[in-house]
Tab-separated table of C-alpha atoms and ligand atoms in Angstrom:
chain	number	residue	atom	x	y	z
X	1	MET	CA	180.913	122.374	135.314
X	2	ILE	CA	180.462	122.653	131.752
X	3	GLU	CA	178.586	119.376	130.476
X	4	TYR	CA	178.674	118.127	126.933
X	5	THR	CA	175.490	116.689	125.594
X	6	GLU	CA	174.728	114.218	122.884
X	7	ARG	CA	172.419	116.062	120.397
X	8	LYS	CA	172.041	113.870	117.848
X	9	GLY	CA	168.273	112.882	117.390
X	10	THR	CA	166.930	116.227	118.865
X	11	GLY	CA	166.191	117.765	115.590
X	12	CYS	CA	169.106	120.385	115.929
X	13	ILE	CA	170.299	121.585	112.686
X	14	LYS	CA	173.981	120.957	113.291
X	15	TRP	CA	173.821	117.332	114.095
X	16	ASP	CA	170.580	116.400	112.330
X	17	ALA	CA	170.316	118.530	109.032
X	18	LEU	CA	173.817	117.619	107.698
X	19	GLU	CA	171.965	115.926	104.568
X	20	GLU	CA	170.266	119.015	103.405
X	21	THR	CA	173.368	121.230	103.334
X	22	PHE	CA	176.020	118.557	102.645
X	23	GLY	CA	174.129	115.978	100.784
X	24	THR	CA	175.281	113.210	103.008
X	25	ASP	CA	174.654	112.160	106.777
X	26	GLY	CA	177.135	110.779	109.279
X	27	LEU	CA	179.678	113.630	109.121
X	28	LEU	CA	181.183	115.022	112.638
X	29	PRO	CA	179.513	118.424	112.625
X	30	LEU	CA	181.440	121.609	113.375
X	31	TRP	CA	179.480	123.719	111.568
X	32	VAL	CA	176.364	125.676	112.885
X	33	ALA	CA	177.394	128.213	115.616
X	34	ASP	CA	175.700	127.002	118.461
X	35	MET	CA	177.143	124.954	121.393
X	36	ASP	CA	176.968	121.161	122.322
X	37	PHE	CA	176.980	122.004	125.875
X	38	ARG	CA	173.894	122.026	128.305
X	39	VAL	CA	173.106	125.590	129.436
X	40	ASP	CA	173.513	127.180	132.807
X	41	ARG	CA	170.977	125.180	135.358
X	42	HIS	CA	169.736	128.570	136.416
X	43	ILE	CA	168.134	128.981	132.892
X	44	THR	CA	166.462	125.638	132.758
X	45	ASP	CA	165.199	126.053	136.514
X	46	ALA	CA	163.799	129.365	135.517
X	47	VAL	CA	162.134	127.822	132.303
X	48	GLU	CA	161.003	124.541	134.283
X	49	GLY	CA	159.280	127.189	136.918
X	50	TYR	CA	157.589	129.035	134.142
X	51	LEU	CA	156.174	125.697	132.610
X	52	LYS	CA	155.088	124.465	136.049
X	53	ARG	CA	152.601	127.560	136.106
X	54	GLY	CA	150.497	125.872	133.558
X	55	VAL	CA	148.842	128.888	132.286
X	56	PHE	CA	150.229	130.517	129.106
X	57	GLY	CA	148.159	133.307	128.222
X	58	TYR	CA	149.378	136.587	126.762
X	59	GLU	CA	152.382	138.081	128.589
X	60	GLY	CA	154.648	141.204	128.161
X	61	ALA	CA	158.218	141.617	129.096
X	62	PRO	CA	158.673	142.296	132.903
X	63	ASP	CA	160.749	145.248	134.030
X	64	SER	CA	163.192	142.749	135.435
X	65	TYR	CA	164.200	141.500	132.002
X	66	TYR	CA	165.141	145.030	130.954
X	67	ASP	CA	167.052	145.751	134.288
X	68	ALA	CA	169.028	142.390	133.888
X	69	PHE	CA	170.063	143.258	130.183
X	70	ILE	CA	170.904	147.073	131.055
X	71	GLU	CA	172.973	145.755	134.195
X	72	TRP	CA	174.668	143.425	132.330
X	73	GLU	CA	175.684	145.781	129.613
X	74	LYS	CA	177.016	148.208	132.057
X	75	ALA	CA	179.032	145.653	133.908
X	76	GLU	CA	180.384	143.465	131.215
X	77	HIS	CA	180.686	146.582	128.568
X	78	GLY	CA	180.656	149.632	130.187
X	79	LEU	CA	177.880	150.457	128.162
X	80	SER	CA	174.772	152.734	129.452
X	81	ILE	CA	171.523	151.716	127.989
X	82	ASP	CA	168.226	153.766	128.791
X	83	ARG	CA	165.159	151.537	128.862
X	84	GLU	CA	163.576	153.526	126.264
X	85	TRP	CA	166.089	152.680	123.578
X	86	ILE	CA	165.422	148.881	123.619
X	87	ARG	CA	163.301	147.249	121.178
X	88	TYR	CA	162.515	143.357	120.574
X	89	SER	CA	163.469	141.285	117.760
X	90	PRO	CA	163.058	137.516	117.395
X	91	GLY	CA	166.556	137.137	115.999
X	92	VAL	CA	169.528	139.245	115.351
X	93	VAL	CA	169.342	138.295	111.609
X	94	SER	CA	165.734	139.159	111.424
X	95	GLY	CA	166.773	142.348	113.169
X	96	PHE	CA	169.229	143.656	110.638
X	97	ASN	CA	166.717	142.688	107.968
X	98	PHE	CA	164.206	144.825	109.327
X	99	ALA	CA	167.005	147.450	110.079
X	100	LEU	CA	168.173	147.415	106.459
X	101	GLN	CA	164.472	148.480	105.279
X	102	ILE	CA	164.305	151.080	107.705
X	103	LEU	CA	167.874	152.516	107.107
X	104	SER	CA	167.549	152.367	103.378
X	105	GLU	CA	165.526	151.970	100.109
X	106	PRO	CA	165.328	149.505	97.461
X	107	GLY	CA	168.189	149.831	95.032
X	108	ASP	CA	170.537	151.474	97.639
X	109	ALA	CA	173.941	150.134	98.355
X	110	VAL	CA	174.753	148.169	101.421
X	111	ILE	CA	178.246	147.688	102.400
X	112	VAL	CA	179.986	144.957	104.264
X	113	THR	CA	183.632	143.852	104.909
X	114	THR	CA	184.309	140.372	103.724
X	115	PRO	CA	184.573	137.609	104.352
X	116	VAL	CA	181.382	137.910	106.751
X	117	TYR	CA	178.486	135.897	108.199
X	118	TYR	CA	176.464	135.102	104.948
X	119	PRO	CA	173.229	136.387	105.952
X	120	PHE	CA	174.612	139.686	105.795
X	121	LEU	CA	174.947	138.867	101.940
X	122	ARG	CA	171.580	137.561	101.731
X	123	ALA	CA	170.115	140.442	103.771
X	124	ALA	CA	171.258	142.893	100.938
X	125	GLU	CA	169.940	140.607	98.261
X	126	ASN	CA	166.753	139.676	99.838
X	127	ASN	CA	165.723	143.117	100.430
X	128	GLY	CA	166.536	144.266	96.793
X	129	ARG	CA	169.611	146.498	97.949
X	130	ARG	CA	173.088	146.276	96.064
X	131	LEU	CA	175.766	144.515	97.915
X	132	ILE	CA	178.968	146.265	98.018
X	133	CYS	CA	181.992	144.336	99.612
X	134	SER	CA	185.168	145.674	101.044
X	135	GLU	CA	187.687	143.023	101.348
X	136	LEU	CA	189.451	142.795	104.990
X	137	MET	CA	193.150	142.579	104.685
X	138	ASN	CA	194.836	139.120	106.152
X	139	ARG	CA	198.127	140.050	107.452
X	140	GLY	CA	199.902	137.163	109.134
X	141	SER	CA	196.422	135.491	109.846
X	142	ARG	CA	195.117	138.599	111.623
X	143	TYR	CA	192.593	140.410	109.806
X	144	TYR	CA	192.285	144.279	109.306
X	145	VAL	CA	189.856	146.729	107.581
X	146	ASP	CA	191.304	148.412	104.509
X	147	PHE	CA	189.800	151.742	105.386
X	148	GLU	CA	190.888	153.404	102.038
X	149	ASP	CA	189.092	150.843	100.007
X	150	PHE	CA	185.984	150.880	102.475
X	151	GLU	CA	185.881	154.751	101.978
X	152	GLN	CA	186.347	154.534	98.061
X	153	LYS	CA	183.719	151.863	97.910
X	154	ILE	CA	181.172	153.811	99.754
X	155	ILE	CA	181.903	156.951	97.702
X	156	SER	CA	181.663	155.089	94.469
X	157	SER	CA	178.640	153.033	95.372
X	158	ASP	CA	176.954	155.792	97.420
X	159	ALA	CA	176.171	153.249	100.150
X	160	ARG	CA	173.642	154.101	102.529
X	161	VAL	CA	174.263	151.555	105.134
X	162	PHE	CA	177.149	149.431	106.583
X	163	ILE	CA	176.530	146.387	108.354
X	164	LEU	CA	179.126	145.922	110.907
X	165	CYS	CA	179.900	142.353	112.322
X	166	SER	CA	181.747	143.053	115.972
X	167	PRO	CA	183.107	140.769	116.957
X	168	HIS	CA	183.685	139.599	113.362
X	169	ASN	CA	182.388	136.153	112.274
X	170	PRO	CA	184.119	134.424	110.611
X	171	VAL	CA	187.583	135.835	111.243
X	172	SER	CA	187.364	136.168	115.083
X	173	ARG	CA	188.458	140.066	115.114
X	174	VAL	CA	187.409	142.129	117.988
X	175	TRP	CA	187.939	145.615	116.849
X	176	SER	CA	189.707	148.176	118.698
X	177	ALA	CA	188.030	151.373	119.875
X	178	GLU	CA	190.487	153.055	117.253
X	179	GLU	CA	189.289	151.046	114.216
X	180	LEU	CA	185.517	151.524	115.338
X	181	THR	CA	186.229	155.054	115.637
X	182	GLU	CA	187.615	155.325	112.139
X	183	LEU	CA	184.742	153.259	110.653
X	184	LEU	CA	182.365	155.327	112.305
X	185	ALA	CA	184.100	158.499	111.042
X	186	ILE	CA	183.940	157.280	107.438
X	187	CYS	CA	180.372	156.500	107.801
X	188	ARG	CA	179.460	159.844	109.405
X	189	LYS	CA	181.380	161.648	106.643
X	190	HIS	CA	179.512	160.086	103.999
X	191	ARG	CA	176.013	159.868	105.897
X	192	VAL	CA	176.084	156.121	105.986
X	193	ALA	CA	173.957	154.526	108.874
X	194	VAL	CA	175.456	151.789	110.694
X	195	ILE	CA	173.792	148.311	111.878
X	196	ALA	CA	176.019	146.699	114.366
X	197	ASP	CA	175.653	143.126	114.943
X	198	GLU	CA	177.219	142.208	118.264
X	199	ILE	CA	175.792	139.057	119.033
X	200	HIS	CA	179.189	137.655	119.742
X	201	HIS	CA	179.943	140.457	122.081
X	202	ASP	CA	180.367	138.373	125.388
X	203	LEU	CA	182.672	135.703	123.741
X	204	THR	CA	186.103	137.286	123.884
X	205	PHE	CA	189.227	135.692	124.575
X	206	GLY	CA	192.912	136.642	125.692
X	207	ASN	CA	193.365	140.626	126.000
X	208	ALA	CA	190.538	141.295	123.452
X	209	VAL	CA	188.257	143.688	124.826
X	210	HIS	CA	184.906	144.239	122.925
X	211	VAL	CA	183.843	147.843	122.405
X	212	PRO	CA	180.214	148.513	121.756
X	213	THR	CA	179.526	150.590	118.726
X	214	LEU	CA	177.366	153.062	120.820
X	215	SER	CA	180.362	153.613	123.065
X	216	ALA	CA	182.626	154.557	120.101
X	217	ALA	CA	179.832	156.642	118.284
X	218	ALA	CA	179.575	160.314	118.419
X	219	GLU	CA	176.268	162.244	119.081
X	220	GLY	CA	173.898	162.140	116.221
X	221	ASP	CA	175.390	158.904	114.421
X	222	ARG	CA	172.860	156.759	112.921
X	223	VAL	CA	173.410	153.364	114.495
X	224	ILE	CA	171.125	150.395	115.368
X	225	MET	CA	173.018	147.799	117.565
X	226	LEU	CA	171.850	144.567	117.686
X	227	THR	CA	172.794	141.684	120.430
X	228	ALA	CA	171.321	138.937	122.424
X	229	ALA	CA	172.140	136.361	124.985
X	230	SER	CA	171.399	133.532	122.613
X	231	LYS	CA	174.914	132.811	121.467
X	232	THR	CA	176.522	133.861	124.714
X	233	PHE	CA	174.512	131.329	126.810
X	234	ASN	CA	173.430	128.840	124.085
X	235	ILE	CA	169.728	129.724	123.927
X	236	ALA	CA	169.092	130.482	120.361
X	237	ALA	CA	165.898	128.288	120.221
X	238	PHE	CA	164.206	131.004	122.451
X	239	LYS	CA	164.058	133.652	119.845
X	240	ASN	CA	165.047	136.615	121.818
X	241	SER	CA	167.031	139.413	120.915
X	242	PHE	CA	167.765	143.280	121.789
X	243	VAL	CA	167.661	146.087	119.211
X	244	ILE	CA	168.997	149.120	120.701
X	245	ILE	CA	168.239	152.524	119.066
X	246	LYS	CA	169.591	155.673	120.651
X	247	ASP	CA	168.362	158.033	118.234
X	248	PRO	CA	164.819	158.899	118.613
X	249	GLU	CA	163.928	159.545	115.066
X	250	ILE	CA	165.206	156.123	113.908
X	251	ARG	CA	163.420	154.552	117.073
X	252	GLU	CA	160.122	155.991	115.578
X	253	GLU	CA	160.924	154.692	112.286
X	254	TRP	CA	161.669	151.157	113.926
X	255	ASP	CA	158.157	151.377	115.744
X	256	ARG	CA	156.441	152.382	112.829
X	257	PHE	CA	158.012	149.651	110.642
X	258	THR	CA	157.438	146.878	113.361
X	259	ALA	CA	153.825	148.115	114.091
X	260	GLY	CA	153.068	147.046	110.324
X	261	LEU	CA	154.308	143.524	111.233
X	262	SER	CA	152.440	143.512	114.400
X	263	LEU	CA	155.869	142.645	116.165
X	264	SER	CA	156.365	144.184	119.359
X	265	SER	CA	157.270	141.596	121.939
X	266	GLY	CA	158.521	138.039	122.349
X	267	ASP	CA	157.810	134.718	123.978
X	268	PRO	CA	157.740	134.704	127.777
X	269	VAL	CA	160.112	131.691	127.747
X	270	GLY	CA	162.494	133.968	125.796
X	271	TYR	CA	162.372	136.661	128.457
X	272	ILE	CA	162.540	134.303	131.344
X	273	ALA	CA	165.750	132.311	129.911
X	274	THR	CA	167.283	135.587	129.001
X	275	GLU	CA	166.946	137.227	132.420
X	276	ALA	CA	168.109	134.268	134.125
X	277	ALA	CA	171.069	133.961	132.105
X	278	TYR	CA	171.971	137.759	132.502
X	279	ARG	CA	171.432	137.422	136.227
X	280	TYR	CA	173.030	134.128	136.996
X	281	GLY	CA	175.206	132.912	134.168
X	282	LYS	CA	178.487	134.638	134.556
X	283	GLU	CA	180.111	131.885	136.371
X	284	TRP	CA	178.851	129.364	133.720
X	285	LEU	CA	180.144	131.594	130.872
X	286	SER	CA	183.466	132.070	132.463
X	287	GLU	CA	183.953	128.189	132.477
X	288	VAL	CA	182.509	127.805	128.814
X	289	ARG	CA	185.098	130.459	127.624
X	290	ASP	CA	187.854	128.348	129.125
X	291	VAL	CA	186.590	125.101	127.529
X	292	ILE	CA	186.459	127.175	124.143
X	293	TYR	CA	189.897	128.558	124.314
X	294	GLY	CA	191.247	125.132	125.813
X	295	ASN	CA	189.966	123.430	122.289
X	296	TYR	CA	191.544	126.641	120.356
X	297	THR	CA	194.961	126.361	121.988
X	298	TYR	CA	194.761	122.403	121.457
X	299	LEU	CA	194.045	122.673	117.842
X	300	ARG	CA	196.891	125.564	117.474
X	301	ASP	CA	199.438	123.475	118.847
X	302	CYS	CA	198.185	120.227	117.162
X	303	PHE	CA	198.359	122.018	113.758
X	304	ALA	CA	201.623	123.407	114.526
X	305	GLU	CA	203.160	120.017	115.229
X	306	HIS	CA	201.437	117.819	112.566
X	307	LEU	CA	199.846	120.408	109.682
X	308	PRO	CA	202.309	123.242	110.064
X	309	GLY	CA	201.028	124.711	106.754
X	310	VAL	CA	197.812	125.634	108.280
X	311	ARG	CA	197.169	129.164	109.095
X	312	LEU	CA	194.882	129.537	111.676
X	313	THR	CA	193.547	132.849	112.857
X	314	PRO	CA	194.067	134.159	116.285
X	315	LEU	CA	191.008	133.497	118.528
X	316	GLU	CA	189.962	136.961	119.854
X	317	GLY	CA	186.179	136.684	119.541
X	318	THR	CA	183.482	134.237	118.747
X	319	TYR	CA	183.962	130.507	119.363
X	320	LEU	CA	184.590	130.021	115.516
X	321	ALA	CA	188.097	129.283	114.386
X	322	TRP	CA	189.232	130.022	111.032
X	323	ALA	CA	191.819	128.277	109.130
X	324	ASP	CA	193.554	128.391	105.988
X	325	PHE	CA	194.338	125.030	104.321
X	326	SER	CA	195.685	126.357	101.209
X	327	ALA	CA	199.327	125.222	101.802
X	328	TYR	CA	197.943	121.581	101.471
X	329	LEU	CA	194.486	121.775	99.434
X	330	LYS	CA	193.492	123.971	96.517
X	331	PRO	CA	190.065	125.740	96.993
X	332	GLU	CA	188.300	122.960	94.953
X	333	GLU	CA	190.052	120.238	96.874
X	334	LEU	CA	189.036	121.370	100.232
X	335	GLN	CA	185.450	119.956	100.650
X	336	PRO	CA	186.122	116.699	98.933
X	337	PHE	CA	188.898	116.266	101.501
X	338	MET	CA	187.117	117.518	104.428
X	339	GLN	CA	183.938	115.837	103.664
X	340	ASP	CA	184.302	112.524	101.493
X	341	ARG	CA	187.686	111.530	103.147
X	342	CYS	CA	187.553	112.929	106.821
X	343	ARG	CA	183.807	112.790	106.869
X	344	LEU	CA	183.791	116.323	108.776
X	345	ALA	CA	181.129	119.175	108.328
X	346	PHE	CA	182.468	122.769	108.338
X	347	ASP	CA	181.255	126.051	106.951
X	348	TYR	CA	183.475	126.667	104.123
X	349	GLY	CA	185.264	130.178	103.265
X	350	SER	CA	183.533	130.425	100.015
X	351	TRP	CA	180.189	130.797	101.849
X	352	PHE	CA	181.286	134.143	103.452
X	353	GLY	CA	181.365	136.429	100.233
X	354	GLY	CA	183.732	138.638	98.674
X	355	ASP	CA	187.250	137.613	96.750
X	356	ARG	CA	187.705	134.160	98.194
X	357	SER	CA	191.368	132.951	97.144
X	358	GLY	CA	192.501	130.774	100.025
X	359	SER	CA	191.206	127.312	101.367
X	360	PHE	CA	189.353	128.178	104.448
X	361	ILE	CA	187.261	126.426	106.882
X	362	ARG	CA	185.275	127.829	110.083
X	363	ILE	CA	185.673	125.516	112.771
X	364	ASN	CA	182.917	125.643	115.676
X	365	LEU	CA	185.038	125.174	118.901
X	366	ALA	CA	182.181	124.799	121.233
X	367	THR	CA	182.030	121.129	121.255
X	368	SER	CA	183.935	118.668	123.493
X	369	ARG	CA	187.633	118.252	123.348
X	370	GLU	CA	186.829	114.592	122.151
X	371	ASN	CA	185.333	115.942	119.039
X	372	ILE	CA	188.128	118.271	118.364
X	373	GLU	CA	190.855	115.806	118.736
X	374	ASP	CA	188.652	113.414	116.550
X	375	MET	CA	188.328	116.116	113.843
X	376	ALA	CA	192.124	116.916	114.005
X	377	GLY	CA	192.996	113.278	114.035
X	378	ARG	CA	191.089	112.593	111.020
X	379	MET	CA	192.838	115.452	109.099
X	380	ILE	CA	196.237	114.419	110.237
X	381	ARG	CA	195.669	110.625	109.443
X	382	GLU	CA	194.275	111.306	105.745
X	383	PRO	CA	197.500	111.748	103.505
X	384	ASP	CA	196.859	114.201	100.698
C	1	PLP	C1	177.505	137.505	113.415
C	1	PLP	C2	175.995	136.658	113.729
C	1	PLP	N1	174.794	137.360	113.662
C	1	PLP	C3	173.779	136.510	114.048
C	1	PLP	C4	173.458	135.331	114.088
C	1	PLP	C5	172.394	134.637	114.413
C	1	PLP	O1	171.714	135.369	115.018
C	1	PLP	P1	170.018	134.914	115.388
C	1	PLP	O2	169.915	133.668	115.667
C	1	PLP	O3	169.650	135.898	116.408
C	1	PLP	O4	169.109	135.392	114.057
C	1	PLP	C6	174.809	134.428	114.040
C	1	PLP	C7	174.802	133.117	114.267
C	1	PLP	O5	175.919	132.548	114.085
C	1	PLP	C8	176.074	135.395	113.936
C	1	PLP	O6	177.253	134.725	113.786
């Protein structure tokens, strides 16, 4: 049974840090990508069991933690991972920032497909790399890679790295094996390394099947794959992510780099929570996916009936809906309407880089139906 929890006043960013980003409090928040749901009780039981020990000295990751992850990836995604390929990163975002430093030099070009999770854009900027954006093509609200543009931009910028978002936040695409194969082939042809952020890989819907980048890659492809249990099981606070590097030379570079940061292992709570999630969380995950998909279909039907001009992207992966309001609102009218009149907080399309022409919002669906109904009601009631 999925349990909605009241999070206001807990110090969480989604509910308690609205003022910093939106300059006002009291908005109904549908922005930050975490869930308003209590985690699986196996996770809280495991963490409580650890806390009851009462001794918190230096600890390493148990073998059982690696086994649980390896078994999960094999069972859920058909991916065989050797224990020796796995490294630690506190977050996926820190992981792709490290990977960028390992796989490129200052001044090198880094390509992304926009719109994309904005820390990708910042990673290039913060590490002194040149950001190159290849715009995804929006065809009837579903998004596709423009392979010709992608390749041309790689050639003209001499890009060294591609940061891939798979599934893709914010446009909810789960890339097919054919699409990944083509992206990887272009990267191989031009000696572009791939950083694959697969944090949303367990959150797929309908017929969408996630294909791990390492399954689509050929021998010798330069790939660093990143994933975690954090998004899947709502345990981002525990700062535990997986870096998977098959190529021994890149692994060596990773080890040298992280030795310089003295960063080789994480926090025992992160290991324990992650292991419990992978071992026992499957049923909870299945229920949470149903709740999310139910929120999506509710919203889709509600827009179709009351705001038929809203173009909602089909939900394939992630729990983030992507909606274009340009039939009703100009880009400059979007935030004032949503924020000042409806008192709602979203991630706005303009945050996600590239050539932003529509009036997009990203809606976090991992909340109660009541909140989704409340949100839709505020939009419908407000005449424009
Ligand atoms: C694509 C993507 N990568 C990474 C993250 C965050 O990862 P972490 O909290 O592990 O740094 C998010 C969170 O929304 C995300 O959507």
